[in-house]
Coordinates of C-alpha atoms in Angstrom, one line a residue:
M1 CA 67.9 -12.8 67.5
C2 CA 66.8 -9.3 66.3
G3 CA 67.8 -6.5 64.0
Y4 CA 70.4 -5.3 66.6
C5 CA 72.0 -8.7 66.5
T6 CA 72.2 -8.9 62.6
Q7 CA 73.5 -5.3 62.5
S8 CA 76.4 -6.1 64.9
G9 CA 76.9 -9.6 63.6
Y10 CA 76.5 -9.0 59.8
A11 CA 76.0 -5.4 58.7
F12 CA 79.1 -4.0 60.4
S13 CA 81.3 -6.9 59.4
I14 CA 80.1 -6.6 55.7
A15 CA 80.7 -2.9 55.7
E16 CA 84.2 -3.5 56.9
S17 CA 84.9 -6.3 54.4
E18 CA 82.6 -7.9 52.0
N19 CA 84.7 -11.0 52.0
F20 CA 83.1 -11.7 55.3
I21 CA 80.0 -12.9 53.6
D22 CA 81.6 -15.5 51.4
Q23 CA 81.5 -18.2 54.0
F24 CA 77.8 -17.8 54.4
I25 CA 77.1 -17.9 50.7
V26 CA 78.9 -21.3 50.5
E27 CA 78.2 -22.8 54.0
D28 CA 75.1 -21.3 55.5
S29 CA 72.5 -21.0 52.8
K30 CA 69.8 -22.0 55.4
S31 CA 70.2 -18.6 57.1
I32 CA 69.6 -16.5 54.0
S33 CA 66.8 -14.5 55.7
V34 CA 69.3 -13.4 58.4
W35 CA 72.4 -12.4 56.4
M36 CA 71.2 -11.6 52.9
P37 CA 69.4 -8.3 53.8
A38 CA 72.5 -6.9 55.4
Y39 CA 74.5 -8.0 52.4
F40 CA 72.3 -6.1 50.0
Q41 CA 72.2 -3.1 52.3
E42 CA 75.9 -2.8 52.9
S43 CA 77.5 -4.1 49.7
K44 CA 79.6 -1.5 47.9
C45 CA 78.7 -3.0 44.6
L46 CA 75.1 -4.1 44.2
P47 CA 75.6 -6.0 40.9
V48 CA 78.3 -8.1 42.5
A49 CA 76.1 -8.9 45.5
L50 CA 73.3 -10.0 43.2
N51 CA 75.6 -12.1 41.1
N52 CA 77.0 -13.8 44.3
T53 CA 73.5 -14.7 45.5
A54 CA 71.8 -15.5 42.1
Q55 CA 71.7 -19.2 43.0
F56 CA 69.2 -18.5 45.8
K57 CA 65.5 -18.2 44.8
R58 CA 64.8 -16.2 48.0
V59 CA 66.6 -13.2 46.5
N60 CA 63.1 -12.1 45.3
E61 CA 62.0 -11.6 48.9
F62 CA 64.4 -8.7 49.2
V63 CA 63.4 -6.8 46.0
D64 CA 62.4 -3.9 48.2
I65 CA 66.0 -3.4 49.4
I66 CA 67.2 -3.8 45.8
F67 CA 64.9 -1.0 44.7
C68 CA 66.2 1.2 47.5
R69 CA 69.7 0.6 46.2
I70 CA 68.6 1.2 42.6
W71 CA 67.2 4.6 43.7
E72 CA 70.6 5.4 45.3
M73 CA 72.3 4.7 42.0
L74 CA 69.8 6.6 39.9
L75 CA 70.0 9.7 42.1
A76 CA 73.8 9.6 42.1
H77 CA 74.4 8.9 38.4
P78 CA 71.3 8.3 36.2
S79 CA 72.1 5.7 33.6
K80 CA 70.2 3.1 31.5
A81 CA 72.7 0.5 32.6
I82 CA 71.1 0.7 36.1
Y83 CA 67.9 -0.7 34.7
Q84 CA 69.7 -3.7 33.4
I85 CA 70.5 -4.7 37.0
L86 CA 66.8 -5.1 37.6
N87 CA 66.1 -6.9 34.4
E88 CA 69.0 -9.3 34.8
H89 CA 68.1 -10.5 38.3
F90 CA 64.3 -10.1 38.6
S91 CA 61.5 -11.2 36.4
T92 CA 59.0 -8.7 35.0
N93 CA 56.4 -10.3 37.3
V94 CA 58.5 -9.7 40.5
I95 CA 59.2 -6.1 39.5
Q96 CA 55.6 -5.4 38.7
T97 CA 54.4 -7.1 41.9
F98 CA 56.7 -4.8 44.0
L99 CA 55.5 -1.7 42.1
E100 CA 51.8 -2.7 42.6
K101 CA 52.3 -3.1 46.3
L102 CA 54.0 0.2 46.5
K103 CA 51.1 1.8 44.8
L104 CA 48.7 0.4 47.4
N105 CA 50.1 2.9 50.0
Q106 CA 48.0 5.5 48.1
D107 CA 50.2 8.5 49.0
G108 CA 51.4 10.6 46.2
L109 CA 55.0 9.7 46.5
S110 CA 54.5 6.0 46.5
V111 CA 52.1 6.2 43.6
S112 CA 54.7 8.2 41.6
L113 CA 57.5 5.8 42.5
S114 CA 55.3 2.8 41.4
D115 CA 55.2 4.0 37.7
A116 CA 57.1 1.3 35.8
R117 CA 58.2 3.9 33.1
L118 CA 60.6 5.3 35.7
Y119 CA 62.6 2.1 35.4
Q120 CA 62.4 1.8 31.6
D121 CA 63.1 5.3 30.3
I122 CA 65.9 7.4 31.8
N123 CA 64.2 10.5 30.5
C124 CA 61.1 9.7 32.6
W125 CA 63.2 9.3 35.7
T126 CA 65.1 12.6 35.0
Q127 CA 61.8 14.4 34.6
F128 CA 60.4 12.8 37.8
I129 CA 63.3 13.9 40.0
S130 CA 63.4 17.4 38.6
N131 CA 60.1 18.2 40.3
S132 CA 62.0 19.3 43.3
D133 CA 59.5 21.4 45.2
Y134 CA 56.9 18.7 45.2
L135 CA 59.3 15.9 46.0
I136 CA 61.0 17.8 48.8
E137 CA 57.6 18.5 50.4
C138 CA 56.6 14.9 50.0
A139 CA 59.9 13.6 51.4
D140 CA 59.8 15.8 54.4
E141 CA 56.3 14.8 55.2
T142 CA 57.0 11.1 54.8
L143 CA 60.2 11.2 56.9
T144 CA 58.4 13.2 59.6
S145 CA 55.5 10.8 59.7
Y146 CA 57.9 7.8 59.8
Y147 CA 59.9 9.4 62.7
N148 CA 56.8 10.2 64.8
W149 CA 55.2 6.8 64.2
W150 CA 58.0 4.2 63.9
L151 CA 60.8 5.8 65.9
V152 CA 59.0 7.7 68.6
G153 CA 56.0 5.4 68.7
G154 CA 53.2 8.0 68.4
S155 CA 49.7 7.1 67.3
D156 CA 49.4 9.9 64.7
L157 CA 50.0 7.8 61.6
N158 CA 49.7 9.4 58.1
F159 CA 50.6 6.2 56.3
Q160 CA 47.4 4.5 54.9
S161 CA 48.6 1.3 53.4
I162 CA 45.8 -1.0 52.0
L163 CA 48.1 -3.9 52.8
S164 CA 47.6 -3.4 56.5
K165 CA 43.8 -3.7 56.4
K166 CA 43.7 -7.5 56.5
A167 CA 46.1 -7.7 59.5
R168 CA 45.7 -6.9 63.1
G169 CA 47.8 -5.7 66.0
A170 CA 51.5 -6.4 65.7
E171 CA 51.0 -8.0 62.3
Q172 CA 49.4 -4.9 61.0
T173 CA 52.2 -2.7 62.3
S174 CA 54.8 -4.9 60.6
S175 CA 52.8 -4.9 57.4
I176 CA 52.6 -1.1 57.3
F177 CA 56.3 -0.8 58.0
Y178 CA 57.3 -3.0 55.1
A179 CA 54.8 -1.4 52.8
V180 CA 55.9 2.2 53.4
F181 CA 59.7 1.7 54.0
P182 CA 60.7 2.0 50.3
S183 CA 59.1 5.4 50.1
V184 CA 60.6 6.4 53.4
Y185 CA 64.1 5.4 52.2
F186 CA 63.6 7.3 48.9
S187 CA 62.6 10.3 50.9
F188 CA 65.8 10.2 52.8
L189 CA 67.8 9.9 49.6
Y190 CA 66.0 12.8 48.0
L191 CA 66.3 15.2 51.0
A192 CA 70.0 14.2 51.5
K193 CA 70.7 15.4 47.9
Y194 CA 68.3 18.3 47.4
K195 CA 67.7 19.5 51.0
P196 CA 70.7 18.4 53.0
D197 CA 70.0 20.8 55.9
A198 CA 66.7 19.1 56.6
E199 CA 66.5 18.7 60.4
I200 CA 64.5 15.4 60.1
I201 CA 67.6 13.6 58.8
Q202 CA 69.5 14.4 62.0
K203 CA 66.6 13.3 64.1
I204 CA 66.5 9.9 62.3
A205 CA 70.3 9.6 62.7
L206 CA 69.9 9.8 66.5
K207 CA 66.8 7.8 67.2
N208 CA 66.3 4.0 67.5
P209 CA 63.0 2.4 66.7
H210 CA 60.5 2.2 69.5
L211 CA 60.0 -1.5 68.7
T212 CA 62.6 -4.1 68.4
P213 CA 63.8 -4.3 64.8
D214 CA 63.4 -7.6 63.0
F215 CA 66.1 -9.6 61.2
A216 CA 66.3 -7.4 58.1
G217 CA 66.7 -4.2 60.2
N218 CA 65.7 -1.8 57.5
D219 CA 65.0 0.8 60.1
L220 CA 68.5 0.4 61.5
W221 CA 69.9 0.6 58.0
L222 CA 68.2 3.9 57.4
K223 CA 69.6 5.1 60.8
R224 CA 73.1 4.1 59.7
K225 CA 72.7 5.9 56.4
A226 CA 71.4 9.1 58.1
F227 CA 74.2 8.9 60.7
I228 CA 76.9 8.7 58.1
F229 CA 75.3 11.5 56.2
C230 CA 75.4 13.7 59.3
V231 CA 79.0 12.8 60.1
K232 CA 80.1 13.6 56.6
K233 CA 78.2 16.9 56.7
F234 CA 79.1 18.1 60.2
G235 CA 82.3 16.0 61.0
A236 CA 83.1 14.7 64.4
D237 CA 81.3 17.7 65.9
F238 CA 78.0 15.8 65.2
I239 CA 79.2 13.1 67.6
F240 CA 80.4 15.5 70.2
M241 CA 77.3 17.6 70.2
N242 CA 74.9 14.7 70.4
R243 CA 76.9 12.4 72.8
S244 CA 74.0 11.5 75.0
E245 CA 72.0 10.2 72.0
I246 CA 74.7 8.1 70.2
E247 CA 75.9 4.6 70.8
L248 CA 79.4 3.4 70.2
D249 CA 78.1 1.1 67.5
Y250 CA 77.5 4.0 65.2
I251 CA 80.8 5.7 65.9
Y252 CA 82.4 2.4 64.9
Y253 CA 80.3 2.3 61.7
A254 CA 81.3 5.9 60.9
L255 CA 85.0 4.9 61.3
I256 CA 84.4 2.1 58.7
K257 CA 82.4 4.2 56.2
T258 CA 84.1 7.6 56.3
R259 CA 87.5 9.1 56.0
Q260 CA 88.6 11.5 58.7
T261 CA 91.7 13.6 59.1
K262 CA 94.2 12.7 61.7
L263 CA 93.3 15.8 63.6
L264 CA 89.7 14.8 63.9
L265 CA 90.6 11.2 64.7
T266 CA 92.8 12.4 67.5
A267 CA 90.0 14.7 68.8
L268 CA 87.6 11.7 68.6
K269 CA 90.0 9.5 70.5
D270 CA 90.4 12.1 73.3
H271 CA 86.7 12.5 73.4
L272 CA 86.0 8.8 73.8
I273 CA 88.6 8.5 76.6
S274 CA 86.9 11.2 78.6
H275 CA 83.3 10.4 78.0
Q276 CA 81.0 7.5 78.6
Y277 CA 79.0 5.9 75.7
F278 CA 76.5 3.0 75.8
S279 CA 76.8 -0.2 73.7
I280 CA 76.0 -3.8 74.3
T281 CA 78.2 -5.0 71.3
I282 CA 81.1 -2.6 70.9
D283 CA 83.9 -2.3 73.5
K284 CA 85.2 1.2 73.9
T285 CA 88.8 0.0 74.3
M286 CA 88.5 -1.8 70.9
L287 CA 87.1 1.3 69.3
I288 CA 90.0 3.5 70.7
N289 CA 92.4 0.9 69.4
T290 CA 90.8 1.1 66.0
I291 CA 91.2 4.9 65.9
E292 CA 94.9 4.5 67.0
S293 CA 95.5 2.1 64.1
K294 CA 94.1 4.7 61.7
L295 CA 96.5 7.3 63.1
L296 CA 99.6 5.2 62.4

């Protein structure tokens, strides 16, 4: 089982209906490491997801995903109430440990994001995100480095995480990925809001990782987010223009996560009927039926 399996088996289902996860919370607590990351990634309401899983001590293992969601909320609607989510569900020690690990990346963006004051004083956060020229430059560089290293598989790596120095080979690669991913995710969020025409977002939306994603599938989560962003920005044309680089899975996800006019849905249906798309999990007939149900 890998990230592609958890994406098709959990992430898509949770995105369609969060009630899907209830059976696992009650009946399958042994598989927390498989379904919980997808739940935190896709839940429409993070506080509800955290309340539903508060009984599991292993929630602390996914504090990186929680911080990514907290950044989403802070960039959308800055509020002191968002800080309370962290304080209610994570101890000071867990939060501080995450921030210290983030700082170990040593790049300017990670060090800035590791400042605990950003999550204690809304004025500090507001001042931090207002430095748009600096943050746009950092975000663009971070996403480009991530794309070249993790998605394309190039050897030119700009990430210099201290966490990776005690590991070797595949272990080192995994260690670096988990260390830098929060900063990568923040970079996407920031560019999506303050430089929405950044080409790197489209490139991430169209590229799978060069290595097989693990259970958490953070890299696939970022791809889903980038893909939805592009569909919302460019409409169905983004799918039509990039047909050779898109799997049916992401078209299905877009149908779950976005609202399209009947005109565009009809155009998408006709397009799918006349073009071939790859997928090992999504049946094209099922997808066309899904579109037809939305046209009723």
